[in-house]
PDB file of N, CA and C in Angstrom:
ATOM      1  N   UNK A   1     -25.034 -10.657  -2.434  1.00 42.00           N
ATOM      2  CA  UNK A   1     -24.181  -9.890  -1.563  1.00 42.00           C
ATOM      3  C   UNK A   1     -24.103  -8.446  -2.034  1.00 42.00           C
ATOM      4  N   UNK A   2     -25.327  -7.578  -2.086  1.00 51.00           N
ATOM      5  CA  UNK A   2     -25.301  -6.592  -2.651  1.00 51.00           C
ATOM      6  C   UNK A   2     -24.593  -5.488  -1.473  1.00 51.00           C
ATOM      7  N   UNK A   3     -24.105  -5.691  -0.023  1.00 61.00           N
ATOM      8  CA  UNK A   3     -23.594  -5.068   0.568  1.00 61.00           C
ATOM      9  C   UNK A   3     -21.930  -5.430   0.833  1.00 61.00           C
ATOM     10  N   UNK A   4     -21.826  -5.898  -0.083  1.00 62.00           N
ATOM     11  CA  UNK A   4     -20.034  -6.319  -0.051  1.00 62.00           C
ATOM     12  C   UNK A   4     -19.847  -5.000  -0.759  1.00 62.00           C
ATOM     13  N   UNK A   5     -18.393  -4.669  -0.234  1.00 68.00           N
ATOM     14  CA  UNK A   5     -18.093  -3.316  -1.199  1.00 68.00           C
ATOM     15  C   UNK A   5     -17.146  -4.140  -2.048  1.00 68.00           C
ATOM     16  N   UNK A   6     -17.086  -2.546  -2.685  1.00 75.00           N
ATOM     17  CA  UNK A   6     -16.519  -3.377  -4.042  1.00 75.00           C
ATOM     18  C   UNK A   6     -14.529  -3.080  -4.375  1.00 75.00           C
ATOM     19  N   UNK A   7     -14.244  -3.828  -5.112  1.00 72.00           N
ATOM     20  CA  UNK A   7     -13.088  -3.761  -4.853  1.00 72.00           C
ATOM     21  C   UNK A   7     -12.583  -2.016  -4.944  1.00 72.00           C
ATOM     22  N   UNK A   8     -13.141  -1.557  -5.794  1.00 71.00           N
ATOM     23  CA  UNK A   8     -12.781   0.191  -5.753  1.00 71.00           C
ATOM     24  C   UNK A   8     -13.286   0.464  -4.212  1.00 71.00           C
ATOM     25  N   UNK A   9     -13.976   0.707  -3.595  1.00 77.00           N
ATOM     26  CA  UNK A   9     -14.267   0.639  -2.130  1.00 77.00           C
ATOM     27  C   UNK A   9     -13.196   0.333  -1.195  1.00 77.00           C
ATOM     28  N   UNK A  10     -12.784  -0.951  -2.049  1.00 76.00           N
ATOM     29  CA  UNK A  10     -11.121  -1.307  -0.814  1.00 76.00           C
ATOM     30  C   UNK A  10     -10.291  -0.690  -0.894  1.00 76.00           C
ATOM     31  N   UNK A  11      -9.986  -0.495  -2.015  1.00 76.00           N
ATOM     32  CA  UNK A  11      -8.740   0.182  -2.744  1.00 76.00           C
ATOM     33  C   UNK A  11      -8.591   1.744  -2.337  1.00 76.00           C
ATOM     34  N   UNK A  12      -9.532   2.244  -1.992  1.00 75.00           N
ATOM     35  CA  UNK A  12      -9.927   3.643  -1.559  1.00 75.00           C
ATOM     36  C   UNK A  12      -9.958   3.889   0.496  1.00 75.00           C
ATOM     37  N   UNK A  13     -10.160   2.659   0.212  1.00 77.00           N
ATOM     38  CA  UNK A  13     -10.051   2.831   2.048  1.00 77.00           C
ATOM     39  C   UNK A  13      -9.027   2.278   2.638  1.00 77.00           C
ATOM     40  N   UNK A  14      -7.790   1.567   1.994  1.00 76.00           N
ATOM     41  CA  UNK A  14      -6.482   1.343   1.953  1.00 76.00           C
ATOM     42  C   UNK A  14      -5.727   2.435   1.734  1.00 76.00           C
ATOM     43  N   UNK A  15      -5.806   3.069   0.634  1.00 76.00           N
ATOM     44  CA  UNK A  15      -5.483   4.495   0.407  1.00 76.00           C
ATOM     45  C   UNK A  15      -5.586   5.213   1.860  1.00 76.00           C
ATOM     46  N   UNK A  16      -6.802   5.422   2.116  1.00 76.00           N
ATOM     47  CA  UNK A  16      -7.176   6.528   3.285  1.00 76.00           C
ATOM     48  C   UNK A  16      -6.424   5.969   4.627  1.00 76.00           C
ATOM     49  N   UNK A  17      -6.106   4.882   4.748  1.00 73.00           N
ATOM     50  CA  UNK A  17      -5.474   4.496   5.932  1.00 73.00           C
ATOM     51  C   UNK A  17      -4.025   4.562   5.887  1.00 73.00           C
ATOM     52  N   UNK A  18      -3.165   4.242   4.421  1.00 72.00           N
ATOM     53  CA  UNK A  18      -1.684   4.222   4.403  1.00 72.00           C
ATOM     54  C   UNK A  18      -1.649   6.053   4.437  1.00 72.00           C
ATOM     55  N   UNK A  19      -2.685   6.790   3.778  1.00 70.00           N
ATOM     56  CA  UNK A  19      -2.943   8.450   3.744  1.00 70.00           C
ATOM     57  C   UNK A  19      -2.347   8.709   5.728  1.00 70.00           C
ATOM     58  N   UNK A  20      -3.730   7.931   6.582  1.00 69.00           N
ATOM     59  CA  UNK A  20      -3.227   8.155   7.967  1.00 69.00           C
ATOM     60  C   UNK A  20      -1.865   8.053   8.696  1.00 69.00           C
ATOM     61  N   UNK A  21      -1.591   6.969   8.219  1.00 61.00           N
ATOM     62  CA  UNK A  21      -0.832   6.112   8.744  1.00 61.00           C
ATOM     63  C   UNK A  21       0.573   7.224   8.610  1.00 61.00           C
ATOM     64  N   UNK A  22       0.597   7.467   7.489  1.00 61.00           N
ATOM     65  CA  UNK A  22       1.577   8.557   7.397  1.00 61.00           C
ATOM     66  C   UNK A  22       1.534   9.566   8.152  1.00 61.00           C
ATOM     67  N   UNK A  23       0.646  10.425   8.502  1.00 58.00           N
ATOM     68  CA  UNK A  23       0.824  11.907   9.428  1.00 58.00           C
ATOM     69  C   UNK A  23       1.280  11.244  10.549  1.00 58.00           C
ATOM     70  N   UNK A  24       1.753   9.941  10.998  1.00 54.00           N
ATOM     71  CA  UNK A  24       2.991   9.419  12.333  1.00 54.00           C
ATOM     72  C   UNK A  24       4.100   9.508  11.899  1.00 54.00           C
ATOM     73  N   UNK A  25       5.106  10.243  12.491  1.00 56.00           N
ATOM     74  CA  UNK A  25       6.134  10.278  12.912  1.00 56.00           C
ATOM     75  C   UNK A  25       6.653   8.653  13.484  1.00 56.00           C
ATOM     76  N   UNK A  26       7.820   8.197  12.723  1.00 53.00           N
ATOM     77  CA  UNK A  26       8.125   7.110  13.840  1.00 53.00           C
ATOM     78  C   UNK A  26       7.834   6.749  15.096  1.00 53.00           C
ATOM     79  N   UNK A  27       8.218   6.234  15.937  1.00 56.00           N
ATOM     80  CA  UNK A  27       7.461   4.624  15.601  1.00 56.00           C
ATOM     81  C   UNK A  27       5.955   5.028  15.290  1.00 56.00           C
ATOM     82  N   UNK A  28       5.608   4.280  14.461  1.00 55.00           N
ATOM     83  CA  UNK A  28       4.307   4.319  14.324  1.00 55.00           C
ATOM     84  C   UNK A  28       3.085   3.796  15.264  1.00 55.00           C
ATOM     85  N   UNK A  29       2.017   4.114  15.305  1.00 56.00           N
ATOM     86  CA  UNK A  29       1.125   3.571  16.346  1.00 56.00           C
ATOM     87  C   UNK A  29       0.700   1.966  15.998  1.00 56.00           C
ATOM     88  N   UNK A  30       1.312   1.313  16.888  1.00 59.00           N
ATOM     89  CA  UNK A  30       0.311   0.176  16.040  1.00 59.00           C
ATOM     90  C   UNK A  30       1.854  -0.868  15.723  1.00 59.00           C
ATOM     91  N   UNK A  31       2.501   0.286  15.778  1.00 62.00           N
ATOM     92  CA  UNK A  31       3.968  -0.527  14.976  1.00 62.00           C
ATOM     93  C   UNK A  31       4.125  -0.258  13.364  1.00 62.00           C
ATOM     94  N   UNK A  32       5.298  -0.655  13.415  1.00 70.00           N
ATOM     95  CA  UNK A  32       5.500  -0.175  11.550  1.00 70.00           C
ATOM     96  C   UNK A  32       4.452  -1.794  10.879  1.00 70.00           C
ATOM     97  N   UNK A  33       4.155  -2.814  11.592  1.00 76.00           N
ATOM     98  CA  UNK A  33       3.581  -3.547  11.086  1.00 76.00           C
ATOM     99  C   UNK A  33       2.016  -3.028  10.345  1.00 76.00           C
ATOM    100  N   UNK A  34       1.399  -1.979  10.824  1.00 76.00           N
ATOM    101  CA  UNK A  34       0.309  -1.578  10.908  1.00 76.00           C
ATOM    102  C   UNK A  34       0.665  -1.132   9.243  1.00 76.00           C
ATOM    103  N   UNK A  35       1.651  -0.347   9.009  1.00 78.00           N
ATOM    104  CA  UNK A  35       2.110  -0.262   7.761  1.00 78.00           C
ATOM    105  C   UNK A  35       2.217  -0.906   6.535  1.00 78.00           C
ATOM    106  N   UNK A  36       2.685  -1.827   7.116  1.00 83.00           N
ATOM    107  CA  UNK A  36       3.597  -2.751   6.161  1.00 83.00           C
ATOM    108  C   UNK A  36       1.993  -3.475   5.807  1.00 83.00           C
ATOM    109  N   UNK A  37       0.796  -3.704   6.543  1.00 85.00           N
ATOM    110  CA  UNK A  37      -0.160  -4.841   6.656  1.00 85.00           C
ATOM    111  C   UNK A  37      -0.697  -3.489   5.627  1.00 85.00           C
ATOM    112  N   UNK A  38      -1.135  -2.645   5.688  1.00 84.00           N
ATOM    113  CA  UNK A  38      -1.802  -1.839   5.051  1.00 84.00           C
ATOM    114  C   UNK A  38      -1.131  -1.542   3.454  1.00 84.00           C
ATOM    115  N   UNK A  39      -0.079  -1.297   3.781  1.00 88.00           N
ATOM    116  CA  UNK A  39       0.659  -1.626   2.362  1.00 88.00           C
ATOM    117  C   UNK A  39       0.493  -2.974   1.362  1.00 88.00           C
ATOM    118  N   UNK A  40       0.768  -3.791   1.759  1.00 92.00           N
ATOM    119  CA  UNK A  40       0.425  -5.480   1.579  1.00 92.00           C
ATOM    120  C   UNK A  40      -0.918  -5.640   0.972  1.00 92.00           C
ATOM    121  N   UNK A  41      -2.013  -4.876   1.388  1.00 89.00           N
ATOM    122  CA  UNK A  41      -3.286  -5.032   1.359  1.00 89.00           C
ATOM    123  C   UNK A  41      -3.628  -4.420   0.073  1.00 89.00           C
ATOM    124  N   UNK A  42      -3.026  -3.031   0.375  1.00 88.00           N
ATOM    125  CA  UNK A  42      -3.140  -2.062  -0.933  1.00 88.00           C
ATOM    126  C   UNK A  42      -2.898  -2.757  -2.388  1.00 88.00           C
ATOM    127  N   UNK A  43      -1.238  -3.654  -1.956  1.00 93.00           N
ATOM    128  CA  UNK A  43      -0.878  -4.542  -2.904  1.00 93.00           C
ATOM    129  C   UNK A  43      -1.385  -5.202  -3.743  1.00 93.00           C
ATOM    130  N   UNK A  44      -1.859  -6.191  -3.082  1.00 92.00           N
ATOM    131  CA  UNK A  44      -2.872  -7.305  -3.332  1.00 92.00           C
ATOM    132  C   UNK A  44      -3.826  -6.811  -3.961  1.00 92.00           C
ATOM    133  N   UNK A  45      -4.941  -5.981  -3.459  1.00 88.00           N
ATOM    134  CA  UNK A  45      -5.669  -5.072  -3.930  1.00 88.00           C
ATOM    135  C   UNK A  45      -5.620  -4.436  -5.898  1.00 88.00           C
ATOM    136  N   UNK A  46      -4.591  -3.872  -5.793  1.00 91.00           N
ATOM    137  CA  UNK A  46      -4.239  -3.603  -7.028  1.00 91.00           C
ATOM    138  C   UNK A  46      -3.956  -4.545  -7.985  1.00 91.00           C
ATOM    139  N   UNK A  47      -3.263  -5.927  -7.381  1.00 93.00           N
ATOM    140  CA  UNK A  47      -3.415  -7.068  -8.156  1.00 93.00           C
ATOM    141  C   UNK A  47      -4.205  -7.612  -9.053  1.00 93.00           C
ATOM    142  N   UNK A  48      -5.305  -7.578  -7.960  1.00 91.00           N
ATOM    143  CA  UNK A  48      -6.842  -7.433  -8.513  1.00 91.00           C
ATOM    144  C   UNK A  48      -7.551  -6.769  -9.320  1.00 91.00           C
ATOM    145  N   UNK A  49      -7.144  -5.350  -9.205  1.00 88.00           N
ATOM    146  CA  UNK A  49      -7.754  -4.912 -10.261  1.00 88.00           C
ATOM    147  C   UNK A  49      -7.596  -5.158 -11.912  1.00 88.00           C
ATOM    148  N   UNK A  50      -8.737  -4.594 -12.589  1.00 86.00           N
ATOM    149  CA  UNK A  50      -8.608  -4.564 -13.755  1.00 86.00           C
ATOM    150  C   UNK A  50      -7.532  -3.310 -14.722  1.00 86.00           C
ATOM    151  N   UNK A  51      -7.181  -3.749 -15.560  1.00 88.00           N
ATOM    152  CA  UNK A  51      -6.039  -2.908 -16.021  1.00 88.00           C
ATOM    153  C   UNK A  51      -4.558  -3.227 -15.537  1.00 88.00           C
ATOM    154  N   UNK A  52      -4.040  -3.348 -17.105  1.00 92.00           N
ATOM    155  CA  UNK A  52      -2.172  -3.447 -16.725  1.00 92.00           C
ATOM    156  C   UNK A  52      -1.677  -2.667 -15.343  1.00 92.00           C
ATOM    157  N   UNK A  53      -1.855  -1.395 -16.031  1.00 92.00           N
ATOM    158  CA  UNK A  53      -1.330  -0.335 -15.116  1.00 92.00           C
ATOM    159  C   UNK A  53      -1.669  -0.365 -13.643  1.00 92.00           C
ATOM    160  N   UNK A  54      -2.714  -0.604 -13.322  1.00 91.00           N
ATOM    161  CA  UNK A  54      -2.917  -0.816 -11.280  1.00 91.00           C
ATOM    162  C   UNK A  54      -2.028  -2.055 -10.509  1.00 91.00           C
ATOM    163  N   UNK A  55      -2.275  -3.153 -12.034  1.00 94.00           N
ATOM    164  CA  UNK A  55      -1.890  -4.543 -11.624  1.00 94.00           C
ATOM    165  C   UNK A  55       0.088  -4.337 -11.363  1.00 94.00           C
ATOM    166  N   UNK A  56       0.705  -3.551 -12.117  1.00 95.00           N
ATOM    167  CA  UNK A  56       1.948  -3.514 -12.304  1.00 95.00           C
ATOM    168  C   UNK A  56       2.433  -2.490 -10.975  1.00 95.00           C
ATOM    169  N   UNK A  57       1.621  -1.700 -10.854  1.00 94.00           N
ATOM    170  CA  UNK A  57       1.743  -1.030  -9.219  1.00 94.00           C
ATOM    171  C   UNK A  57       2.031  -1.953  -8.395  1.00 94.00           C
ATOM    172  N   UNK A  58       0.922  -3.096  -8.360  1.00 95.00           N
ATOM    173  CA  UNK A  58       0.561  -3.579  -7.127  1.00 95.00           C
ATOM    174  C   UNK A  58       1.798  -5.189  -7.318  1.00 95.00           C
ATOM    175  N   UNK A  59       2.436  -5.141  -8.263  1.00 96.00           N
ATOM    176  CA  UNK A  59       3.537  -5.677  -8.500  1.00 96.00           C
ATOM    177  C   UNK A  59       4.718  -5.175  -7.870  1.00 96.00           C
ATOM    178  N   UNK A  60       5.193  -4.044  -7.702  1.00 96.00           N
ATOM    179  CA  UNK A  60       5.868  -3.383  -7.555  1.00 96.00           C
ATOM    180  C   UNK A  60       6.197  -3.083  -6.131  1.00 96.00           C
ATOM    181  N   UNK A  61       4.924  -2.763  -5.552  1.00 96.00           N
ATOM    182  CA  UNK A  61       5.074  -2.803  -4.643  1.00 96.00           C
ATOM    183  C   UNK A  61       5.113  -3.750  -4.094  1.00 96.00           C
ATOM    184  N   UNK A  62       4.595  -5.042  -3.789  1.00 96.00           N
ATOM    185  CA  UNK A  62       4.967  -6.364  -3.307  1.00 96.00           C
ATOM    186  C   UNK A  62       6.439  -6.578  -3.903  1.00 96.00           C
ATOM    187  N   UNK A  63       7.272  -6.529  -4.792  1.00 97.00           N
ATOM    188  CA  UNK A  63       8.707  -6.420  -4.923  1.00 97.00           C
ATOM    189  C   UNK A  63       9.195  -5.793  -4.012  1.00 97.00           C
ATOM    190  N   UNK A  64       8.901  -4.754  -3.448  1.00 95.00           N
ATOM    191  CA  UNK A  64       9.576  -3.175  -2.540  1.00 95.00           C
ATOM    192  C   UNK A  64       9.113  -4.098  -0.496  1.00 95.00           C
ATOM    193  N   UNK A  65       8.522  -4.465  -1.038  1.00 95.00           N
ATOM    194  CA  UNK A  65       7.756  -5.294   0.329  1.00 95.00           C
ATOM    195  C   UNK A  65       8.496  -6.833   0.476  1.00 95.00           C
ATOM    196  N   UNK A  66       9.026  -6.939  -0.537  1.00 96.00           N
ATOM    197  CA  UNK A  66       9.495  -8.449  -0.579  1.00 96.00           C
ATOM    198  C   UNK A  66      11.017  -7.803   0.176  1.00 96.00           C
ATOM    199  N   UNK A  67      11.534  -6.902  -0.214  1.00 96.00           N
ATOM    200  CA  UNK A  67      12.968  -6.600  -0.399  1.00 96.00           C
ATOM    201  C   UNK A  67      12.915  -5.710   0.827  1.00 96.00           C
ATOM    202  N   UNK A  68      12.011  -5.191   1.506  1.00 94.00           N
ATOM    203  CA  UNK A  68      11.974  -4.268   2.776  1.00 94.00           C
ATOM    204  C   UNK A  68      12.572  -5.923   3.862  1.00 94.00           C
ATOM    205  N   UNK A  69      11.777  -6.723   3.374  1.00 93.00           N
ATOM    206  CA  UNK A  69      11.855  -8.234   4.300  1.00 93.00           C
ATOM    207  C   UNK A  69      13.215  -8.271   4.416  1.00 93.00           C
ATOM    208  N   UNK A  70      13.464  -9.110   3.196  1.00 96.00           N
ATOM    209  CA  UNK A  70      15.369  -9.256   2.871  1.00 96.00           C
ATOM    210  C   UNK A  70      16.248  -8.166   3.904  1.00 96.00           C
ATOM    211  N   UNK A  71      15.963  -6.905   3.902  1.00 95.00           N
ATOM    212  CA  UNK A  71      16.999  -6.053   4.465  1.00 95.00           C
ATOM    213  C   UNK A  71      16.703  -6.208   5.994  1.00 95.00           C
ATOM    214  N   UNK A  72      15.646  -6.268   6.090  1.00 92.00           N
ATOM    215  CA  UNK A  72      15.490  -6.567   7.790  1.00 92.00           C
ATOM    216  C   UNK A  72      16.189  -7.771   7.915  1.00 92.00           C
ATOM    217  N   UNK A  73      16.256  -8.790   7.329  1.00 95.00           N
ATOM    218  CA  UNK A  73      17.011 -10.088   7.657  1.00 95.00           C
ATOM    219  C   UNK A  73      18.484  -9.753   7.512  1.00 95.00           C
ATOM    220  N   UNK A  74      18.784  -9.458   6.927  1.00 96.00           N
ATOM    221  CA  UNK A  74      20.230  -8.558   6.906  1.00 96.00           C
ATOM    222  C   UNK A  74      20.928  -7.563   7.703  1.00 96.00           C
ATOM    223  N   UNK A  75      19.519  -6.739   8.744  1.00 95.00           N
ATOM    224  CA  UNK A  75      20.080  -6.004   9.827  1.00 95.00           C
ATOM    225  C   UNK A  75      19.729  -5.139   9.134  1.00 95.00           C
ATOM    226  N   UNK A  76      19.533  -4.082   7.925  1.00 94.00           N
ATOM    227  CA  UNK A  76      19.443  -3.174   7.152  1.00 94.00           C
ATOM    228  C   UNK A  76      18.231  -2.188   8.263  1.00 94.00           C
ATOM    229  N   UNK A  77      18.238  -1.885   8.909  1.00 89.00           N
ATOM    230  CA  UNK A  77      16.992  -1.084   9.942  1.00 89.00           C
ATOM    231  C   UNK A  77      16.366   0.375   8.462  1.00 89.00           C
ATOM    232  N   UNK A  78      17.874   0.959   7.990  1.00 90.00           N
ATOM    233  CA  UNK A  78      17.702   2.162   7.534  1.00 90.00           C
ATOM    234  C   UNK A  78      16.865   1.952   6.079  1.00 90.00           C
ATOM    235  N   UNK A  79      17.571   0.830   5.371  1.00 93.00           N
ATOM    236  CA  UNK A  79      17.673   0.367   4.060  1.00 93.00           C
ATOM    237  C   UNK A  79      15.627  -0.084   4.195  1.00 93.00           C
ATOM    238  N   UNK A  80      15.186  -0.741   5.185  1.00 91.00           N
ATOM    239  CA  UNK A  80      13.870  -1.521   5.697  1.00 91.00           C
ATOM    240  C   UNK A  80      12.903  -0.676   5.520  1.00 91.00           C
ATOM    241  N   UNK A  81      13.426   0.689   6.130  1.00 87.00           N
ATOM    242  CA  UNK A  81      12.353   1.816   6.329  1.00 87.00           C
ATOM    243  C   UNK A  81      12.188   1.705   5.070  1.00 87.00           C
ATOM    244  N   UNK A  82      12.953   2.846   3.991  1.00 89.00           N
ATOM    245  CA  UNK A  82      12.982   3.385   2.891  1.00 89.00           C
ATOM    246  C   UNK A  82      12.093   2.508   2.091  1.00 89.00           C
ATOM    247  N   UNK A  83      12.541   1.169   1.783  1.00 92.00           N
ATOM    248  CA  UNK A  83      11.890   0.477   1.306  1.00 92.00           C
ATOM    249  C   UNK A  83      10.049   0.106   1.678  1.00 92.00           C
ATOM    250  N   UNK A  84       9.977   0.249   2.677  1.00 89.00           N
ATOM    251  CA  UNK A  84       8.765   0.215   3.417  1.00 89.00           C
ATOM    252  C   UNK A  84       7.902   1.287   3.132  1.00 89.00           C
ATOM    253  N   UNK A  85       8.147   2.724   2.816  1.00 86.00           N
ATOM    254  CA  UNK A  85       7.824   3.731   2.990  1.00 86.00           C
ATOM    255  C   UNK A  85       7.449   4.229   0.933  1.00 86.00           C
ATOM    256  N   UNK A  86       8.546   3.264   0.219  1.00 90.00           N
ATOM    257  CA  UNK A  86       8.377   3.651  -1.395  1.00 90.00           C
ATOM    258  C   UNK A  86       7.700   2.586  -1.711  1.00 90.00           C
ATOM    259  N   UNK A  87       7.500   1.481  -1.177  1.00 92.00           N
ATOM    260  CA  UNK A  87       5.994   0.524  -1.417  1.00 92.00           C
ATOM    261  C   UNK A  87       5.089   1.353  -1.232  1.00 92.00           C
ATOM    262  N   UNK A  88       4.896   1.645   0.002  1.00 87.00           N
ATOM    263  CA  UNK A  88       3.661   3.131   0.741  1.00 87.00           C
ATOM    264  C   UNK A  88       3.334   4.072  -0.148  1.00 87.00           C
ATOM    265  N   UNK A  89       4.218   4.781  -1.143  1.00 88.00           N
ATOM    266  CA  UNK A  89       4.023   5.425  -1.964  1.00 88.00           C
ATOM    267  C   UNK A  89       3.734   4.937  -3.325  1.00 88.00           C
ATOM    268  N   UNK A  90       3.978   3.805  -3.973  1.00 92.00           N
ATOM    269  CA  UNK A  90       3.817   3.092  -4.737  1.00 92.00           C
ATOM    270  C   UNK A  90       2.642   2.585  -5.264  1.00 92.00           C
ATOM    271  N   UNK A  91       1.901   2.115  -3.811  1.00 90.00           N
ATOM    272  CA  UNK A  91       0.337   1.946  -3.541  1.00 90.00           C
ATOM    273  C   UNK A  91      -0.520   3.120  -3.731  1.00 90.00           C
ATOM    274  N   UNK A  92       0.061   3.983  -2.814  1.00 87.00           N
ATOM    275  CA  UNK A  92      -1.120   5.294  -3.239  1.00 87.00           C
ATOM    276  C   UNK A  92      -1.142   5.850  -4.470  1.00 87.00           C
ATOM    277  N   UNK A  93       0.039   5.989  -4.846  1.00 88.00           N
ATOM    278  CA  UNK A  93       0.121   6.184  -6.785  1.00 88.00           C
ATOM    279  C   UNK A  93      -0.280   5.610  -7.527  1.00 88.00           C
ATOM    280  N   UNK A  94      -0.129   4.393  -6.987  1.00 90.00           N
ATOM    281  CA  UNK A  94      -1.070   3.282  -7.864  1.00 90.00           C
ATOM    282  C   UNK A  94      -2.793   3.556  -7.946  1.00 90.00           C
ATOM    283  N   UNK A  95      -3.523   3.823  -6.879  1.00 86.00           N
ATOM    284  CA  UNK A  95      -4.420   3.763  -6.601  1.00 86.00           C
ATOM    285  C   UNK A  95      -4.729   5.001  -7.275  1.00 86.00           C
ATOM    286  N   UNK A  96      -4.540   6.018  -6.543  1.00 85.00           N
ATOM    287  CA  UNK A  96      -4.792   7.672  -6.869  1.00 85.00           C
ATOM    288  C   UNK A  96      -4.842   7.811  -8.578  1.00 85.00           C
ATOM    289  N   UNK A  97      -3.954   7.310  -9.092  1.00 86.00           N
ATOM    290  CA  UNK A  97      -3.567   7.576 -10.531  1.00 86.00           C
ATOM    291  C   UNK A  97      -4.743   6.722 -11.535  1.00 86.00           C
ATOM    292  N   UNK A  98      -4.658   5.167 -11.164  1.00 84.00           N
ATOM    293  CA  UNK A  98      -5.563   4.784 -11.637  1.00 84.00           C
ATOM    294  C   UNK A  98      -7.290   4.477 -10.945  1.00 84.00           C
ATOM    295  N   UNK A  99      -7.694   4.772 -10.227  1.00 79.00           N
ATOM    296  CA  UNK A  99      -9.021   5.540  -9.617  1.00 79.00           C
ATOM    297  C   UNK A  99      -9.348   6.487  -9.106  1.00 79.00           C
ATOM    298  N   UNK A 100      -8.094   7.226  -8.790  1.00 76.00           N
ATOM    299  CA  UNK A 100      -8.480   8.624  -7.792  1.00 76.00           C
ATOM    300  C   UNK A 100      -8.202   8.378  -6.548  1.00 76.00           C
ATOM    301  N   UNK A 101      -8.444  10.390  -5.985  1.00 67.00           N
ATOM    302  CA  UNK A 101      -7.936  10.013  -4.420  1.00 67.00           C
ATOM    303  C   UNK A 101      -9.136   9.170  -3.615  1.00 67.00           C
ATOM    304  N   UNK A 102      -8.909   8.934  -2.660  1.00 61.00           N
ATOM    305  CA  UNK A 102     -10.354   8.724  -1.353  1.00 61.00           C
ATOM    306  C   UNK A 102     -11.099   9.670  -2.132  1.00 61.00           C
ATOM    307  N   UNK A 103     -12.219   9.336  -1.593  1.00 61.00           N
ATOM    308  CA  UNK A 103     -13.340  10.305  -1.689  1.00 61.00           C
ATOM    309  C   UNK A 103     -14.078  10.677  -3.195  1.00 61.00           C
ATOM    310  N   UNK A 104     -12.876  10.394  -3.881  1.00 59.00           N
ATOM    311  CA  UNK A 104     -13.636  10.125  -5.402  1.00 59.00           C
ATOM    312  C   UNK A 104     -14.605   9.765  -5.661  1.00 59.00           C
ATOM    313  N   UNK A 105     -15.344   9.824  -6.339  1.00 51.00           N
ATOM    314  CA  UNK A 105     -16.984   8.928  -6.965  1.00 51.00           C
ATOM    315  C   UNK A 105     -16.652   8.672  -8.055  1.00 51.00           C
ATOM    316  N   UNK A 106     -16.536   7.433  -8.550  1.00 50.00           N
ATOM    317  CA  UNK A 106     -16.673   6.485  -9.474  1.00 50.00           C
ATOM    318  C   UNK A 106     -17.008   7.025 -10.823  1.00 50.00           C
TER     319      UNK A 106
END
């Protein structure tokens, strides 16, 4: 499977999409789900990787994603965003910090 990309490949094009996803203004296109799925992904993603430091991102943010849930079940609309939005940032820091932005070369 020499055309599978590789997990830095994902991790970089998760980046570039939660990167998009942001220049929307509420509601988002797609829905805030489009978000939250891209966030999630990023998550996971970082899980995967090698090294404490990406893996503890991608911890973190699935905590911030667990707890965006909780407040929506609670009615929390305001509390949901925030939380939704510092996973979002969580991921790209994660990523950016330990591989670089998009567009990086390896």
């Amino acid at each position: 499977m020499e055309n599978a990309p590789s997990l830095l490949d994902c991790l970089r094009r998760e980046a570039q999409r939660l990167v998009e996803l942001r220049e929307y203004p509420w509601p988002l296109p797609g829905g805030e789900d489009a978000l939250h799925e891209a966030t999630a992904q990023g998550a996971r993603l970082l899980l995967q990787a090698e090294g404490e430091e990406a893996r503890e991102y991608g911890a973190t943010a699935m905590r911030m994603l667990l707890a965006a849930e909780e407040a929506a079940k609670e009615g929390k609309e305001e509390r949901r965003k925030e939380l939704l939005m510092a996973a979002r940032t969580v991921v790209l820091v994660g990523i950016f910090e330990t591989f670089g932005p998009p567009g990086a070369r390896s």
